Amino acid sequence: MDGNTEYGRKKFKRSRSHFADRITADGKESGWPVEAGRYRLVVSRACPWASRVLISRRLLGLEDALSLAVTDPIQDDRSWRFTLDPGDRDPVLGIRFLHEAYDARETDYPGGVSVPAIVDVPTGKLVTNDYQQITLDLATEWTALHREGAPDLYPEALRGEIDEVMDGVYREVNNGVYRAGFATTQEEYEGAYADVFHRLDLLTERLAGQRYLVGDTITEADIRLFTTLVRFDAVYHGHFKCNREKLAENPVLWAYVRDLYQTPGFGDTVDFDHIKRHYYAVHTGINPTSIVPAGPDLSGWTEPHGRESLGGRPFGDGTPPGPVPEDERVPEGHRPVP
């Protein structure tokens, strides 16, 4: 499944990443040095954890340095599939299923096959599936390959505050919606539900008077919150029963997430078709019919948000990313456009 998850009759638990190697600037400790063209990023556009990396890669301008493979949003018991590519095979790695890269790294690996995943192209081996660390390393270890004008997504002077904010967002929002959605008892569900909206209330208060979560520019904290919020009304409100209110009914968070969606590097990575088809078709324990809802109406995502009045500089001293590469554009009809 997406991220690293354990489902079943026992209490929902998100597993720690089994393959937590780091790709670092010199590679001395990890054995994996930053090197343009050496690695391939494998994502599902449906997965919020993988979407973090898609956004970071776009904002930092790493498209040419770190190639991209996008899987089918519907995986089967053989793992994530490359059925969107000719011949149902990734054209660079030459594999049909992501598990093949995991098997190349560790024979008979017993855990789940998750995205995001970074694969070493020369050997075909998985390097890392550490969704918590990958984006931090893109921001701090891959700097030699950043585009000119790339923003500082993890500024050193603000890291303590960013980490604190991200911790609460992870526990009660990013992971909280999953805890609610996969709860197997009423008590477990209600506890997770309360956590989700407790944190969303705190975030509402925080964002009522400032444009971004930490400082006056976009940081890693905003990326991590965005990927859950952008899925909220489409899947988490109904499918995961986080239904106290829709995001569109919260004026502050709705304006905040639209502001980010309309910022280059965010909305142009979002594929609502993949998101809905994955959650409603794969999670048959929650939705046994696999019927994908026709709604919600997506037209509001492109409406004015008014957050400019709070000030802030989206890219700090940098500039917006360039156009999306032609072969990475979200298909027409999969997201609203102005």
Tab-separated table of C-alpha atoms in Angstrom:
chain	number	residue	atom	x	y	z
A	1	MET	CA	0.000	0.000	0.000
A	2	ASP	CA	1.080	3.621	0.052
A	3	GLY	CA	3.617	4.615	2.666
A	4	ASN	CA	4.434	1.647	4.898
A	5	THR	CA	1.283	0.276	6.420
A	6	GLU	CA	-0.100	-2.728	8.218
A	7	TYR	CA	-3.819	-3.388	7.894
A	8	GLY	CA	-6.007	-6.078	9.375
A	9	ARG	CA	-8.082	-6.760	12.430
A	10	LYS	CA	-5.433	-5.439	14.763
A	11	LYS	CA	-5.020	-1.727	15.411
A	12	PHE	CA	-3.733	0.233	12.414
A	13	LYS	CA	0.024	0.703	12.478
A	14	ARG	CA	2.305	2.489	10.052
A	15	SER	CA	5.557	0.574	9.743
A	16	ARG	CA	8.970	2.158	9.847
A	17	SER	CA	10.783	2.187	6.519
A	18	HIS	CA	12.803	-1.010	6.183
A	19	PHE	CA	15.131	0.424	3.569
A	20	ALA	CA	16.333	3.671	5.095
A	21	ASP	CA	19.604	4.247	3.264
A	22	ARG	CA	20.303	7.891	2.477
A	23	ILE	CA	21.568	9.418	-0.733
A	24	THR	CA	24.012	12.058	0.469
A	25	ALA	CA	26.178	14.693	-1.182
A	26	ASP	CA	29.403	12.696	-0.942
A	27	GLY	CA	28.008	9.242	-0.166
A	28	LYS	CA	30.817	8.531	2.301
A	29	GLU	CA	28.647	7.089	5.061
A	30	SER	CA	25.732	5.812	3.010
A	31	GLY	CA	27.550	4.498	-0.027
A	32	TRP	CA	24.978	6.276	-2.182
A	33	PRO	CA	26.364	9.607	-3.471
A	34	VAL	CA	24.198	12.223	-5.157
A	35	GLU	CA	24.753	11.777	-8.872
A	36	ALA	CA	22.685	13.175	-11.735
A	37	GLY	CA	20.946	10.448	-13.710
A	38	ARG	CA	21.933	7.585	-11.453
A	39	TYR	CA	18.656	7.157	-9.572
A	40	ARG	CA	15.004	6.761	-10.534
A	41	LEU	CA	12.142	7.951	-8.362
A	42	VAL	CA	9.112	5.657	-8.379
A	43	VAL	CA	5.816	7.169	-7.256
A	44	SER	CA	2.094	6.739	-7.378
A	45	ARG	CA	0.294	10.050	-7.853
A	46	ALA	CA	-2.415	8.608	-5.600
A	47	CYS	CA	-0.121	8.311	-2.591
A	48	PRO	CA	0.278	11.335	-0.274
A	49	TRP	CA	3.709	10.189	0.909
A	50	ALA	CA	4.962	9.894	-2.677
A	51	SER	CA	3.342	13.203	-3.590
A	52	ARG	CA	5.614	14.966	-1.103
A	53	VAL	CA	8.599	13.912	-3.189
A	54	LEU	CA	6.929	14.920	-6.450
A	55	ILE	CA	6.393	18.438	-5.111
A	56	SER	CA	9.884	18.786	-3.647
A	57	ARG	CA	11.472	17.542	-6.857
A	58	ARG	CA	9.489	20.114	-8.886
A	59	LEU	CA	10.194	23.040	-6.568
A	60	LEU	CA	13.915	22.252	-6.450
A	61	GLY	CA	14.182	21.674	-10.184
A	62	LEU	CA	15.522	18.134	-9.960
A	63	GLU	CA	13.561	16.737	-12.901
A	64	ASP	CA	16.640	16.260	-15.079
A	65	ALA	CA	18.778	14.892	-12.252
A	66	LEU	CA	16.280	12.403	-10.797
A	67	SER	CA	14.131	10.635	-13.384
A	68	LEU	CA	10.520	9.747	-12.658
A	69	ALA	CA	8.447	6.578	-12.937
A	70	VAL	CA	4.701	6.804	-12.285
A	71	THR	CA	2.826	3.622	-11.428
A	72	ASP	CA	-0.747	2.624	-12.080
A	73	PRO	CA	-2.915	3.864	-9.187
A	74	ILE	CA	-4.337	0.360	-8.794
A	75	GLN	CA	-1.828	-2.160	-7.503
A	76	ASP	CA	-2.431	-5.881	-7.205
A	77	ASP	CA	-0.981	-8.621	-5.016
A	78	ARG	CA	2.277	-8.348	-6.974
A	79	SER	CA	2.704	-4.693	-5.897
A	80	TRP	CA	2.714	-1.402	-7.798
A	81	ARG	CA	2.488	-1.947	-11.570
A	82	PHE	CA	4.016	-0.053	-14.493
A	83	THR	CA	0.942	-0.504	-16.663
A	84	LEU	CA	0.953	3.165	-17.719
A	85	ASP	CA	4.109	2.487	-19.762
A	86	PRO	CA	4.365	0.749	-23.155
A	87	GLY	CA	4.467	-2.998	-22.702
A	88	ASP	CA	3.515	-2.617	-19.021
A	89	ARG	CA	7.200	-2.199	-18.219
A	90	ASP	CA	9.185	0.747	-16.853
A	91	PRO	CA	11.299	1.933	-19.799
A	92	VAL	CA	14.360	2.732	-17.677
A	93	LEU	CA	14.397	-0.022	-15.053
A	94	GLY	CA	12.954	-2.654	-17.375
A	95	ILE	CA	10.670	-4.069	-14.681
A	96	ARG	CA	6.915	-4.707	-14.617
A	97	PHE	CA	6.403	-4.478	-10.849
A	98	LEU	CA	8.115	-2.404	-8.185
A	99	HIS	CA	8.674	-5.520	-6.071
A	100	GLU	CA	11.368	-6.519	-8.566
A	101	ALA	CA	13.565	-3.633	-7.364
A	102	TYR	CA	12.903	-4.660	-3.757
A	103	ASP	CA	13.807	-8.281	-4.581
A	104	ALA	CA	17.013	-7.123	-6.251
A	105	ARG	CA	17.984	-5.420	-3.005
A	106	GLU	CA	16.883	-8.139	-0.574
A	107	THR	CA	15.740	-11.608	-1.572
A	108	ASP	CA	12.456	-12.730	0.012
A	109	TYR	CA	11.906	-9.351	1.675
A	110	PRO	CA	8.864	-9.989	3.921
A	111	GLY	CA	7.489	-6.446	4.138
A	112	GLY	CA	5.178	-4.399	1.950
A	113	VAL	CA	6.252	-2.766	-1.299
A	114	SER	CA	5.680	0.943	-0.862
A	115	VAL	CA	6.118	4.239	-2.639
A	116	PRO	CA	7.923	6.567	-2.789
A	117	ALA	CA	10.924	4.473	-3.699
A	118	ILE	CA	14.282	5.478	-5.145
A	119	VAL	CA	16.021	2.833	-7.258
A	120	ASP	CA	19.641	2.670	-8.358
A	121	VAL	CA	19.426	2.475	-12.147
A	122	PRO	CA	22.737	0.647	-12.848
A	123	THR	CA	21.947	-2.227	-10.482
A	124	GLY	CA	18.147	-2.082	-10.434
A	125	LYS	CA	18.253	-2.243	-6.632
A	126	LEU	CA	16.021	-0.287	-4.297
A	127	VAL	CA	17.997	2.349	-2.395
A	128	THR	CA	15.397	3.769	-0.028
A	129	ASN	CA	11.686	3.868	0.717
A	130	ASP	CA	12.116	6.209	3.686
A	131	TYR	CA	9.271	8.629	2.932
A	132	GLN	CA	10.110	10.759	5.984
A	133	GLN	CA	13.751	11.366	5.015
A	134	ILE	CA	13.751	11.466	1.212
A	135	THR	CA	12.407	15.006	0.870
A	136	LEU	CA	14.688	16.356	3.587
A	137	ASP	CA	17.662	14.941	1.720
A	138	LEU	CA	16.467	16.387	-1.587
A	139	ALA	CA	16.409	19.786	0.108
A	140	THR	CA	19.767	19.528	1.892
A	141	GLU	CA	21.964	16.904	0.187
A	142	TRP	CA	21.081	17.477	-3.461
A	143	THR	CA	21.847	21.215	-3.432
A	144	ALA	CA	24.563	20.970	-6.096
A	145	LEU	CA	21.899	19.844	-8.559
A	146	HIS	CA	19.157	22.307	-7.551
A	147	ARG	CA	17.917	24.676	-10.248
A	148	GLU	CA	18.961	28.307	-10.106
A	149	GLY	CA	16.445	30.085	-7.892
A	150	ALA	CA	15.392	26.949	-5.999
A	151	PRO	CA	13.760	27.758	-2.641
A	152	ASP	CA	15.214	26.674	0.694
A	153	LEU	CA	12.546	24.233	1.821
A	154	TYR	CA	14.277	23.310	5.087
A	155	PRO	CA	16.085	26.476	6.253
A	156	GLU	CA	18.546	25.690	8.993
A	157	ALA	CA	17.474	28.540	11.278
A	158	LEU	CA	13.862	27.294	11.296
A	159	ARG	CA	14.389	23.531	11.433
A	160	GLY	CA	13.461	23.193	15.091
A	161	GLU	CA	10.093	24.862	14.541
A	162	ILE	CA	9.517	23.072	11.239
A	163	ASP	CA	10.199	19.699	12.879
A	164	GLU	CA	7.822	20.481	15.737
A	165	VAL	CA	5.022	21.487	13.382
A	166	MET	CA	5.600	18.487	11.129
A	167	ASP	CA	5.509	16.105	14.088
A	168	GLY	CA	2.008	17.202	15.056
A	169	VAL	CA	0.857	17.181	11.443
A	170	TYR	CA	2.214	13.672	10.930
A	171	ARG	CA	0.745	12.141	14.069
A	172	GLU	CA	-2.716	13.653	13.934
A	173	VAL	CA	-3.316	14.587	10.294
A	174	ASN	CA	-1.126	12.670	7.811
A	175	ASN	CA	-1.353	9.442	9.791
A	176	GLY	CA	-4.481	10.377	11.742
A	177	VAL	CA	-6.790	10.067	8.740
A	178	TYR	CA	-5.478	6.543	8.129
A	179	ARG	CA	-5.975	5.610	11.769
A	180	ALA	CA	-9.582	6.754	11.464
A	181	GLY	CA	-10.162	5.087	8.119
A	182	PHE	CA	-8.755	1.700	9.099
A	183	ALA	CA	-10.044	1.618	12.676
A	184	THR	CA	-11.683	-1.676	13.609
A	185	THR	CA	-13.445	-0.507	16.773
A	186	GLN	CA	-15.678	2.459	17.492
A	187	GLU	CA	-13.377	3.642	20.267
A	188	GLU	CA	-10.306	3.487	18.042
A	189	TYR	CA	-12.088	5.381	15.277
A	190	GLU	CA	-13.440	8.108	17.543
A	191	GLY	CA	-10.017	8.669	19.088
A	192	ALA	CA	-8.380	9.094	15.688
A	193	TYR	CA	-11.249	11.285	14.471
A	194	ALA	CA	-10.816	13.551	17.499
A	195	ASP	CA	-7.052	13.773	16.860
A	196	VAL	CA	-7.559	14.775	13.227
A	197	PHE	CA	-9.891	17.643	13.980
A	198	HIS	CA	-8.015	18.735	17.089
A	199	ARG	CA	-4.919	19.266	14.953
A	200	LEU	CA	-6.876	20.856	12.099
A	201	ASP	CA	-8.350	23.323	14.592
A	202	LEU	CA	-4.872	24.220	15.836
A	203	LEU	CA	-3.651	24.633	12.266
A	204	THR	CA	-6.627	26.835	11.485
A	205	GLU	CA	-5.689	29.138	14.348
A	206	ARG	CA	-2.065	29.205	13.231
A	207	LEU	CA	-2.834	29.923	9.591
A	208	ALA	CA	-5.518	32.539	10.226
A	209	GLY	CA	-2.835	35.190	10.627
A	210	GLN	CA	0.075	33.885	8.538
A	211	ARG	CA	0.309	32.626	4.989
A	212	TYR	CA	2.582	29.634	5.605
A	213	LEU	CA	3.157	27.286	8.518
A	214	VAL	CA	6.663	28.428	9.473
A	215	GLY	CA	8.200	31.754	8.496
A	216	ASP	CA	7.070	33.703	5.460
A	217	THR	CA	7.992	31.183	2.762
A	218	ILE	CA	6.960	27.694	1.708
A	219	THR	CA	8.796	25.017	3.673
A	220	GLU	CA	8.776	21.248	4.031
A	221	ALA	CA	6.010	21.658	6.623
A	222	ASP	CA	3.624	23.107	4.037
A	223	ILE	CA	4.389	20.308	1.582
A	224	ARG	CA	3.583	17.639	4.172
A	225	LEU	CA	0.308	19.242	5.191
A	226	PHE	CA	-0.757	19.963	1.617
A	227	THR	CA	-0.646	16.348	0.457
A	228	THR	CA	-3.231	15.344	3.062
A	229	LEU	CA	-5.414	18.430	2.700
A	230	VAL	CA	-5.625	18.136	-1.087
A	231	ARG	CA	-7.097	14.629	-0.639
A	232	PHE	CA	-9.390	15.509	2.231
A	233	ASP	CA	-12.728	16.191	0.564
A	234	ALA	CA	-12.142	13.710	-2.262
A	235	VAL	CA	-11.379	10.689	-0.061
A	236	TYR	CA	-10.782	11.260	3.649
A	237	HIS	CA	-14.072	13.014	4.431
A	238	GLY	CA	-16.212	10.129	3.207
A	239	HIS	CA	-14.002	7.097	2.642
A	240	PHE	CA	-12.107	7.478	5.934
A	241	LYS	CA	-15.114	8.895	7.838
A	242	CYS	CA	-13.353	12.158	8.780
A	243	ASN	CA	-16.628	13.950	8.288
A	244	ARG	CA	-17.026	16.618	10.971
A	245	GLU	CA	-16.742	19.081	8.094
A	246	LYS	CA	-15.374	19.257	4.603
A	247	LEU	CA	-12.202	21.220	4.048
A	248	ALA	CA	-14.230	23.484	1.769
A	249	GLU	CA	-16.315	24.408	4.842
A	250	ASN	CA	-13.261	25.693	6.727
A	251	PRO	CA	-12.542	29.165	5.275
A	252	VAL	CA	-8.945	29.345	6.530
A	253	LEU	CA	-7.719	25.880	5.519
A	254	TRP	CA	-9.664	25.942	2.254
A	255	ALA	CA	-8.022	29.226	1.258
A	256	TYR	CA	-4.596	27.978	2.435
A	257	VAL	CA	-4.713	24.749	0.440
A	258	ARG	CA	-6.016	26.563	-2.668
A	259	ASP	CA	-3.153	29.041	-2.340
A	260	LEU	CA	-0.661	26.164	-2.420
A	261	TYR	CA	-2.559	24.298	-5.139
A	262	GLN	CA	-2.304	27.352	-7.382
A	263	THR	CA	1.431	27.701	-6.671
A	264	PRO	CA	3.632	26.161	-9.400
A	265	GLY	CA	4.991	22.835	-8.176
A	266	PHE	CA	1.943	21.884	-6.114
A	267	GLY	CA	-1.293	21.606	-8.079
A	268	ASP	CA	0.474	20.637	-11.284
A	269	THR	CA	1.530	17.359	-9.599
A	270	VAL	CA	-1.979	16.446	-8.357
A	271	ASP	CA	-4.000	13.767	-10.150
A	272	PHE	CA	-7.495	13.556	-8.644
A	273	ASP	CA	-8.424	10.650	-10.928
A	274	HIS	CA	-5.550	8.533	-9.618
A	275	ILE	CA	-6.278	9.574	-6.041
A	276	LYS	CA	-9.941	8.564	-6.128
A	277	ARG	CA	-9.458	5.364	-8.107
A	278	HIS	CA	-6.726	4.148	-5.767
A	279	TYR	CA	-8.474	4.728	-2.467
A	280	TYR	CA	-11.935	3.547	-3.494
A	281	ALA	CA	-10.840	0.587	-5.632
A	282	VAL	CA	-7.963	-0.786	-3.549
A	283	HIS	CA	-9.351	-0.431	-0.023
A	284	THR	CA	-12.011	-3.112	-0.470
A	285	GLY	CA	-12.215	-3.700	3.276
A	286	ILE	CA	-13.701	-0.218	3.555
A	287	ASN	CA	-15.409	0.001	0.159
A	288	PRO	CA	-16.238	-3.575	-0.911
A	289	THR	CA	-18.084	-2.497	-4.063
A	290	SER	CA	-15.043	-0.547	-5.354
A	291	ILE	CA	-17.419	2.112	-6.683
A	292	VAL	CA	-15.556	5.386	-7.225
A	293	PRO	CA	-17.628	8.477	-6.380
A	294	ALA	CA	-18.342	10.931	-9.179
A	295	GLY	CA	-17.731	13.951	-6.928
A	296	PRO	CA	-16.724	16.206	-5.406
A	297	ASP	CA	-16.894	19.212	-7.715
A	298	LEU	CA	-13.283	20.278	-8.326
A	299	SER	CA	-13.929	23.682	-9.877
A	300	GLY	CA	-13.332	25.531	-6.588
A	301	TRP	CA	-9.630	24.668	-6.598
A	302	THR	CA	-8.904	27.384	-9.137
A	303	GLU	CA	-10.978	30.126	-7.505
A	304	PRO	CA	-9.198	33.151	-5.899
A	305	HIS	CA	-7.991	32.472	-2.349
A	306	GLY	CA	-7.099	35.945	-1.088
A	307	ARG	CA	-4.121	34.743	0.953
A	308	GLU	CA	-1.808	37.286	-0.701
A	309	SER	CA	-3.112	39.829	1.798
A	310	LEU	CA	-1.159	38.016	4.533
A	311	GLY	CA	2.130	38.780	2.780
A	312	GLY	CA	4.760	36.114	2.509
A	313	ARG	CA	7.099	35.200	-0.301
A	314	PRO	CA	6.303	31.738	-1.654
A	315	PHE	CA	9.831	31.010	-2.906
A	316	GLY	CA	11.756	33.326	-0.599
A	317	ASP	CA	14.644	34.842	-2.533
A	318	GLY	CA	14.146	32.268	-5.267
A	319	THR	CA	11.807	31.885	-8.215
A	320	PRO	CA	8.947	29.613	-9.286
A	321	PRO	CA	9.827	26.351	-11.017
A	322	GLY	CA	9.611	26.186	-14.787
A	323	PRO	CA	6.938	24.413	-16.812
A	324	VAL	CA	6.171	20.772	-16.105
A	325	PRO	CA	8.121	18.516	-18.476
A	326	GLU	CA	5.865	17.343	-21.291
A	327	ASP	CA	6.107	13.670	-20.345
A	328	GLU	CA	5.278	14.375	-16.693
A	329	ARG	CA	2.104	16.385	-17.144
A	330	VAL	CA	-1.002	15.160	-15.340
A	331	PRO	CA	-3.446	13.938	-18.020
A	332	GLU	CA	-6.159	16.345	-19.118
A	333	GLY	CA	-9.302	15.910	-17.076
A	334	HIS	CA	-7.487	14.519	-14.025
A	335	ARG	CA	-7.295	17.915	-12.309
A	336	PRO	CA	-9.041	21.264	-12.658
A	337	VAL	CA	-7.262	23.970	-14.617
A	338	PRO	CA	-8.111	27.685	-14.831
